[in-house]
Short mmCIF file of C-alpha atoms in Angstrom, two decimals:
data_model
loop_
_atom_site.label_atom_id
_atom_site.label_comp_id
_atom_site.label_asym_id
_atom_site.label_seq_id
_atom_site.Cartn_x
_atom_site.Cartn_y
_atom_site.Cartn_z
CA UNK A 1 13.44 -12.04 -18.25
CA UNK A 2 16.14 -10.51 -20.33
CA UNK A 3 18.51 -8.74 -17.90
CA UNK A 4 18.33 -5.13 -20.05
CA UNK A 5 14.61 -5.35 -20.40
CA UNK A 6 14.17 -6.04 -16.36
CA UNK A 7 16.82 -2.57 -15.89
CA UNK A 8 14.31 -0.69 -18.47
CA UNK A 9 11.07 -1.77 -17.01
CA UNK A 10 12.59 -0.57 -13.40
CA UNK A 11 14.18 2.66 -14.52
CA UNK A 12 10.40 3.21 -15.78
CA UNK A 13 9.13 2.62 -12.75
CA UNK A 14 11.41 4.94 -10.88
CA UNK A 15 10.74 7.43 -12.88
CA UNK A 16 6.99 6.76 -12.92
CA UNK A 17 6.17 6.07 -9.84
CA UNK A 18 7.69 8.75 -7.85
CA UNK A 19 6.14 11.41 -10.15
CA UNK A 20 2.81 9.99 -9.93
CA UNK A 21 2.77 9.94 -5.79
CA UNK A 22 4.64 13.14 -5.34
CA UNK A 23 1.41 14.37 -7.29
CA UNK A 24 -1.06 12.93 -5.43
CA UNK A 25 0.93 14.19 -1.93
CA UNK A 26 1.00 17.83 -3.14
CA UNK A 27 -2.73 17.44 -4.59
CA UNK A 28 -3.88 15.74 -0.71
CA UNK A 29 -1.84 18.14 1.01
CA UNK A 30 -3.64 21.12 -0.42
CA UNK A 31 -7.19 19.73 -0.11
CA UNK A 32 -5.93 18.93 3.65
CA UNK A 33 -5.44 22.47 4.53
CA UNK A 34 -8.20 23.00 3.00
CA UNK A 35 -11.00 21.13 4.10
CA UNK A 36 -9.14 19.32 7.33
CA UNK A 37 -10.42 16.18 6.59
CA UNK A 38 -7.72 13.74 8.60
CA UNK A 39 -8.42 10.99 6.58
CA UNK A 40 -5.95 12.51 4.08
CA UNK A 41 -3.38 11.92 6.05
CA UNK A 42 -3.52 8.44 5.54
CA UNK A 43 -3.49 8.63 1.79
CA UNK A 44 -0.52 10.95 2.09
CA UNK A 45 0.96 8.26 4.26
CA UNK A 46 0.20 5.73 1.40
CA UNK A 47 1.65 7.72 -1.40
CA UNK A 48 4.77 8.34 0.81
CA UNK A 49 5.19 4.58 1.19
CA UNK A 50 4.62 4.22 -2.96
CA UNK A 51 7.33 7.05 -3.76
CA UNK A 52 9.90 5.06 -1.72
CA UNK A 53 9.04 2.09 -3.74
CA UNK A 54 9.80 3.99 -6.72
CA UNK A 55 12.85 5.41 -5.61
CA UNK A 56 14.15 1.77 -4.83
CA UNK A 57 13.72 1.20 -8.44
CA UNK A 58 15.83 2.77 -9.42
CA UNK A 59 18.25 1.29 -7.48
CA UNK A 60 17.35 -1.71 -8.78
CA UNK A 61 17.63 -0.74 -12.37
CA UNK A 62 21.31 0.37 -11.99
CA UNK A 63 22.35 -2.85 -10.15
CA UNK A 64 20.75 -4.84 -13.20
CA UNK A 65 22.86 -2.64 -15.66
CA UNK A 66 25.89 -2.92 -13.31
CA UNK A 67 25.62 -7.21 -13.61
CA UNK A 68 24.43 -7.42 -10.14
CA UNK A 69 27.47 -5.79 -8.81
CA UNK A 70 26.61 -4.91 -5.70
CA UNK A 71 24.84 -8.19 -4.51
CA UNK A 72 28.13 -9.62 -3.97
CA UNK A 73 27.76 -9.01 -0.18
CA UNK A 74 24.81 -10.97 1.61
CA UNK A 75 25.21 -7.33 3.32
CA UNK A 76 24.36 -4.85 0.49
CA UNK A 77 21.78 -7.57 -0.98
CA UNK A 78 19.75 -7.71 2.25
CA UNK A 79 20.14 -4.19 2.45
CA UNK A 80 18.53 -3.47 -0.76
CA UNK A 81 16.04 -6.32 -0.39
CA UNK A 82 14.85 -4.85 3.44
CA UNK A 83 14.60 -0.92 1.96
CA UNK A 84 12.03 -2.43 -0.70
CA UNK A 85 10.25 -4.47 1.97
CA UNK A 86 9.57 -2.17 4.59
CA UNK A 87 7.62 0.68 2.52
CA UNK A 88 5.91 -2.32 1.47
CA UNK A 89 4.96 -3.52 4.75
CA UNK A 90 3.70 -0.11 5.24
CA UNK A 91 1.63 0.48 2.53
CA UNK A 92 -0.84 -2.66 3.13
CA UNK A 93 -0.66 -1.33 7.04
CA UNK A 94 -1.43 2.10 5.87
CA UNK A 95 -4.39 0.35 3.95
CA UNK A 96 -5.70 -1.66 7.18
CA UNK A 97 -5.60 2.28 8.44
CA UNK A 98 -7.52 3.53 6.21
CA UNK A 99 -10.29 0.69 6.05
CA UNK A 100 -10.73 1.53 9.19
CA UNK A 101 -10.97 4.87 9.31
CA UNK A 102 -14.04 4.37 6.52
CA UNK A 103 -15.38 1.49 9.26
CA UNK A 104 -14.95 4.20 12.41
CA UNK A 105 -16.81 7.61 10.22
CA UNK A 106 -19.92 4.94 9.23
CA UNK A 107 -19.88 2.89 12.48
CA UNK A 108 -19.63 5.43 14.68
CA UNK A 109 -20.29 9.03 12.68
CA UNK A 110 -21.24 10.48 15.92
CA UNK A 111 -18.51 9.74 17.90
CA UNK A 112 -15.39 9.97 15.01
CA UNK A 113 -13.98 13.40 15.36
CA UNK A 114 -13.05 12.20 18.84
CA UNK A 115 -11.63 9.10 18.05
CA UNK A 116 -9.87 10.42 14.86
CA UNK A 117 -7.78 13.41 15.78
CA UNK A 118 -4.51 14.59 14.83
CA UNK A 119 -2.26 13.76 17.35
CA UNK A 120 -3.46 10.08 17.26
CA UNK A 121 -3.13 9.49 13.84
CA UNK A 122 0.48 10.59 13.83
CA UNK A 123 1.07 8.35 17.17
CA UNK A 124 -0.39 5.46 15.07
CA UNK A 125 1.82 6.32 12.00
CA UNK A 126 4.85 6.29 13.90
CA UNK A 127 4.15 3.30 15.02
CA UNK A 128 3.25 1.84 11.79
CA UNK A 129 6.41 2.77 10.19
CA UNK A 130 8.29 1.42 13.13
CA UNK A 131 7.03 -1.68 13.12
CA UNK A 132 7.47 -1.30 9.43
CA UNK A 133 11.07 -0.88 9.89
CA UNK A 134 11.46 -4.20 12.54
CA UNK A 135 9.54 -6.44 10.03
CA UNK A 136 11.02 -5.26 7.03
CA UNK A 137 14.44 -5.45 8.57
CA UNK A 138 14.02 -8.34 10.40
CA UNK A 139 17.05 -10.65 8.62
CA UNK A 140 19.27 -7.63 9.27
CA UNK A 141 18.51 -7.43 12.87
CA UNK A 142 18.68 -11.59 13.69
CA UNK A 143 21.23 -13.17 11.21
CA UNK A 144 20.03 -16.19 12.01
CA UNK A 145 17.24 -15.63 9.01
CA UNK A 146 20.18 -15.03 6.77
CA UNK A 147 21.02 -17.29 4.42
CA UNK A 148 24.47 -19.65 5.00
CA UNK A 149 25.33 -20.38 1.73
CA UNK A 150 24.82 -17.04 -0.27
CA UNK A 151 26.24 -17.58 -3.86
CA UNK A 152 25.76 -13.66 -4.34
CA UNK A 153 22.97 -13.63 -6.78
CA UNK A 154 20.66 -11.41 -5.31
CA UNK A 155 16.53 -12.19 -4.02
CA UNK A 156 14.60 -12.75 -0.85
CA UNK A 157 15.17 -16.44 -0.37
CA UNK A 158 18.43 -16.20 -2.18
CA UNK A 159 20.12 -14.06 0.90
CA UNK A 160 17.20 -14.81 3.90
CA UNK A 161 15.69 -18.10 5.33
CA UNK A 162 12.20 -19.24 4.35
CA UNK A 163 11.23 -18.31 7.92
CA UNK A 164 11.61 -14.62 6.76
CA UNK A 165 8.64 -14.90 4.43
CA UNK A 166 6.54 -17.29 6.75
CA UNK A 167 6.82 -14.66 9.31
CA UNK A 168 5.94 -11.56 6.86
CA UNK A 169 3.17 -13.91 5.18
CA UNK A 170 1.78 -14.78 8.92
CA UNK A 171 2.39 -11.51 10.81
CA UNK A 172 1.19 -8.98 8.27
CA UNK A 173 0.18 -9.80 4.97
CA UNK A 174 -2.55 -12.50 5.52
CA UNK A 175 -3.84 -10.88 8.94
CA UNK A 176 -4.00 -7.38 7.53
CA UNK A 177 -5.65 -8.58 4.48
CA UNK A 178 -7.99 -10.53 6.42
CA UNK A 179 -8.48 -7.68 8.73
CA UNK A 180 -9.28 -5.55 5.71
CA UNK A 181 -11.64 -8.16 4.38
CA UNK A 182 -13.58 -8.40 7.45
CA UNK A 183 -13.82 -4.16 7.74
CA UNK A 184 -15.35 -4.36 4.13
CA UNK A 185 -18.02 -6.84 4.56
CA UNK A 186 -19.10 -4.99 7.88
CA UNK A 187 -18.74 -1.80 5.73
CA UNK A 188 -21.57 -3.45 2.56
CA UNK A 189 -23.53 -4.56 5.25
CA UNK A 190 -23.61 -1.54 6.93
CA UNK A 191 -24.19 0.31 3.53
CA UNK A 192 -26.95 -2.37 2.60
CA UNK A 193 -29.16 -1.57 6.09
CA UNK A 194 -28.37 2.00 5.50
CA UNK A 195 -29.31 2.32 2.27
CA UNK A 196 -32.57 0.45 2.40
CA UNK A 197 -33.51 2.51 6.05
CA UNK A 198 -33.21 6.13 3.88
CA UNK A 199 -34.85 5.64 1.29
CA UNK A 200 -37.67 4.72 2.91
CA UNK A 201 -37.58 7.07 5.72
CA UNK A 202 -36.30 10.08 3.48
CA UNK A 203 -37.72 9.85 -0.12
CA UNK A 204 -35.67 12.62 -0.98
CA UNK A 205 -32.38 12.69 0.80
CA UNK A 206 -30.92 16.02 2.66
CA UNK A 207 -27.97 17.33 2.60
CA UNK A 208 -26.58 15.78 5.85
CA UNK A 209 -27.63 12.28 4.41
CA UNK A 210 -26.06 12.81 1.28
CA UNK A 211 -22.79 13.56 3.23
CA UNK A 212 -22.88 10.51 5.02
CA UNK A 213 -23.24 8.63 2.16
CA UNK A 214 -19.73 9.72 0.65
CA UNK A 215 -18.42 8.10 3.19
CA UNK A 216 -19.40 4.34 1.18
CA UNK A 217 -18.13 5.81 -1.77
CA UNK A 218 -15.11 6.52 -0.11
CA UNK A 219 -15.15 2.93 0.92
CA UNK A 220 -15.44 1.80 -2.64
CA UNK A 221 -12.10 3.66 -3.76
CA UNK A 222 -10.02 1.78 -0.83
CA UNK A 223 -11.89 -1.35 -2.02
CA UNK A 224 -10.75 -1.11 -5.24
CA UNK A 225 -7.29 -0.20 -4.08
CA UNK A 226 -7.34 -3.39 -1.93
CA UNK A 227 -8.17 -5.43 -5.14
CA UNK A 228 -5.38 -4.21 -6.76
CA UNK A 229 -3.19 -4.92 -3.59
CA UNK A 230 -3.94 -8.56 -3.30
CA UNK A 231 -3.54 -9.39 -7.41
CA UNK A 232 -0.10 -7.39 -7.15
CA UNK A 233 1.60 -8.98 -4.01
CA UNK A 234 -0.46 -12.25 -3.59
CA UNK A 235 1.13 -14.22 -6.54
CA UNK A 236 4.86 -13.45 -4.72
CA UNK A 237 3.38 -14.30 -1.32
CA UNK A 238 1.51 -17.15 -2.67
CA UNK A 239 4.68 -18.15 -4.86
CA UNK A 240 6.92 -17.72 -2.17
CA UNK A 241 5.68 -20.22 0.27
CA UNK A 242 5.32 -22.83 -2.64
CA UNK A 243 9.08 -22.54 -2.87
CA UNK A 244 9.71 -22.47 0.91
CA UNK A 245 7.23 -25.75 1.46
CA UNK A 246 8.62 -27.17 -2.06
CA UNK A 247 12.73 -27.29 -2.04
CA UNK A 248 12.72 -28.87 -5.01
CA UNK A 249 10.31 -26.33 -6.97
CA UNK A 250 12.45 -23.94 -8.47
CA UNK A 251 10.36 -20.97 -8.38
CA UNK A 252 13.11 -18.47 -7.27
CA UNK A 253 13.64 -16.85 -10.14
CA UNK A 254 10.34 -16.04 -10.61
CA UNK A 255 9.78 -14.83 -7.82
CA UNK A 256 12.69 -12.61 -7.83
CA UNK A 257 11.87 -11.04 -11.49
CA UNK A 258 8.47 -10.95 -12.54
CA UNK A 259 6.36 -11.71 -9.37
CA UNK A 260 8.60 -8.71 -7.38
CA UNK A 261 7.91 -6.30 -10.43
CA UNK A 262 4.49 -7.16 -10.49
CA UNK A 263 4.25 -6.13 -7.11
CA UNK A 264 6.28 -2.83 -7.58
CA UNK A 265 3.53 -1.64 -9.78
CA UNK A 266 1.28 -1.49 -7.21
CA UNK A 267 2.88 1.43 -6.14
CA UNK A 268 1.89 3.05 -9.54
CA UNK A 269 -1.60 1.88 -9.60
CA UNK A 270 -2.44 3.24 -6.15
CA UNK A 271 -2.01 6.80 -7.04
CA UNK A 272 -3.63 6.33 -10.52
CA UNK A 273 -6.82 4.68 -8.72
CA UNK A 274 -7.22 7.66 -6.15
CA UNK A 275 -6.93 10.10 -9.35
CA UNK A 276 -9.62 8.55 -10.95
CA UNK A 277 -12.12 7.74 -8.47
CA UNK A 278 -11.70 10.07 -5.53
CA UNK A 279 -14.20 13.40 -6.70
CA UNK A 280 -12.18 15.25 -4.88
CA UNK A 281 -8.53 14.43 -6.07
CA UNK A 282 -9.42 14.11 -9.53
CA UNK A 283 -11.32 17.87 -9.39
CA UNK A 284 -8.26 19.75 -7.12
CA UNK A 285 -5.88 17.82 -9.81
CA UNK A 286 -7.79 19.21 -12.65
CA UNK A 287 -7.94 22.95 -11.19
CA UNK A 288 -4.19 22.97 -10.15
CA UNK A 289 -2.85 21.66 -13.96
CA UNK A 290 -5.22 24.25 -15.63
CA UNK A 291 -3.47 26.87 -12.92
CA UNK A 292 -0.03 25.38 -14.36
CA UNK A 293 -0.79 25.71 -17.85
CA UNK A 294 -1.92 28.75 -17.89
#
């Protein structure tokens, strides 16, 4: 990819992506005070981890306008490379979270206020952003992941071992996805018995039922999020240990260009998808523009 066209589609990005979470932080923040539903905190938590996505690239854009200037040190790459990773790391984390959250309020709807409090999601969090930080740092903290022969052109297995990405692949991305997977298939299950059981018992559903069942809908938005997840970062993960098992593929490039940008638009998508299928976002969203505009 044409060095000026990579900068452009970044700078668009950075620009983009930012904007669009920011929005969806101050929209989820509002209907938190509002209705005190804690499961908002983890979307804030997602958006949070998007936006600093975005803001790395921009970095990114003016280090492809600059020629790659900064990349001279295995340093500054690695740098760069780790403050992408780690927001990363904590968005499909912060999407584990919130499967399970969905799991916990149709599991166990009696018992979820207990389990699901404040202070325990932001003791989780921390965590989750610590751990976040160790993973996504990981080269920084043991050089021995570094690379020994760094030419200075800039990318993941460019300036860090192949272990790196085994260890990201193994440690978070394939067990939280499989994690996730298994939460959802409990969830249709769940939502299968459920379904069948109320409209039998309750021809016409109450109010209380109806509730409950926005809870499944719910679970369809982080689905769909998910979906989008997996086609964004799986081709670089998938890519990537192609070229780590296969020396003599030369797939680093394409990892490095197309396969990381695909990934970076996750970060857009993620907000977009909770505009346009949570009720709730999409309705506060409407009323605060019109309240903007007017």
């Amino acid at each position: 990819m044409p060095t000026l066209l990579y900068a452009v589609l970044h700078a668009l990005l950075g620009i983009l992506i930012p904007l669009t979470n920011v929005t969806v932080i101050v929209v989820v923040y509002k209907l938190l005070k509002k209705k005190h539903a804690k499961s908002y905190i983890f979307i804030i938590n997602l958006a949070a981890a998007d936006m600093l996505v975005g803001l790395m690239c921009i970095v990114e854009a003016l280090d492809d306008l600059y020629d790659d200037d900064f990349d001279k040190n295995i340093t500054f790459c690695l740098i760069r490379i780790c403050l992408t990773i780690t927001p990363c790391i904590s968005s499909i984390l912060t999407l584990l979270l919130i499967s399970l959250d969905r799991y916990l309020a149709v599991r166990l709807p009696l018992h979820y206020h207990r389990f699901v409090c404040t202070r325990a999601i932001l003791v989780v969090l921390l965590l989750l952003w610590s751990w976040s930080f160790f993973m996504g740092h990981l080269p920084l903290i043991s050089p021995s992941l570094q690379q020994s022969n760094y030419t200075g052109y800039c990318g993941l297995l460019y300036s860090a071992k192949s272990e790196y990405l085994f260890i990201l692949c193994f440690t978070v991305f394939i067990p939280a996805l499989a994690s996730i997977i298994f939460l959802h298939l409990s969830l249709g299950w769940i939502a299968f018995i459920q379904h069948r059981l109320i409209w039998k018992t309750w021809p016409t559903p109450t109010t209380s039922i109806l509730l409950y069942m926005r809870h499944f809908k719910a679970a369809r938005t982080v689905l769909i999020v998910i979906i989008c997840f997996a086609l964004s970062w799986g081709p670089y993960y998938i890519t990537g240990v192609i070229q780590a098992r296969c020396p003599d593929c030369d797939l680093k490039d394409l990892l490095k260009d197309l396969l990381f940008l695909l990934g970076e638009t996750n970060s857009l998508m993620n907000p977009l998808i909770y505009t346009f299928y949570s009720k709730d976002i999409r309705s506060y969203l409407s009323k605060l523009c019109k309240g903007w505009f007017h």
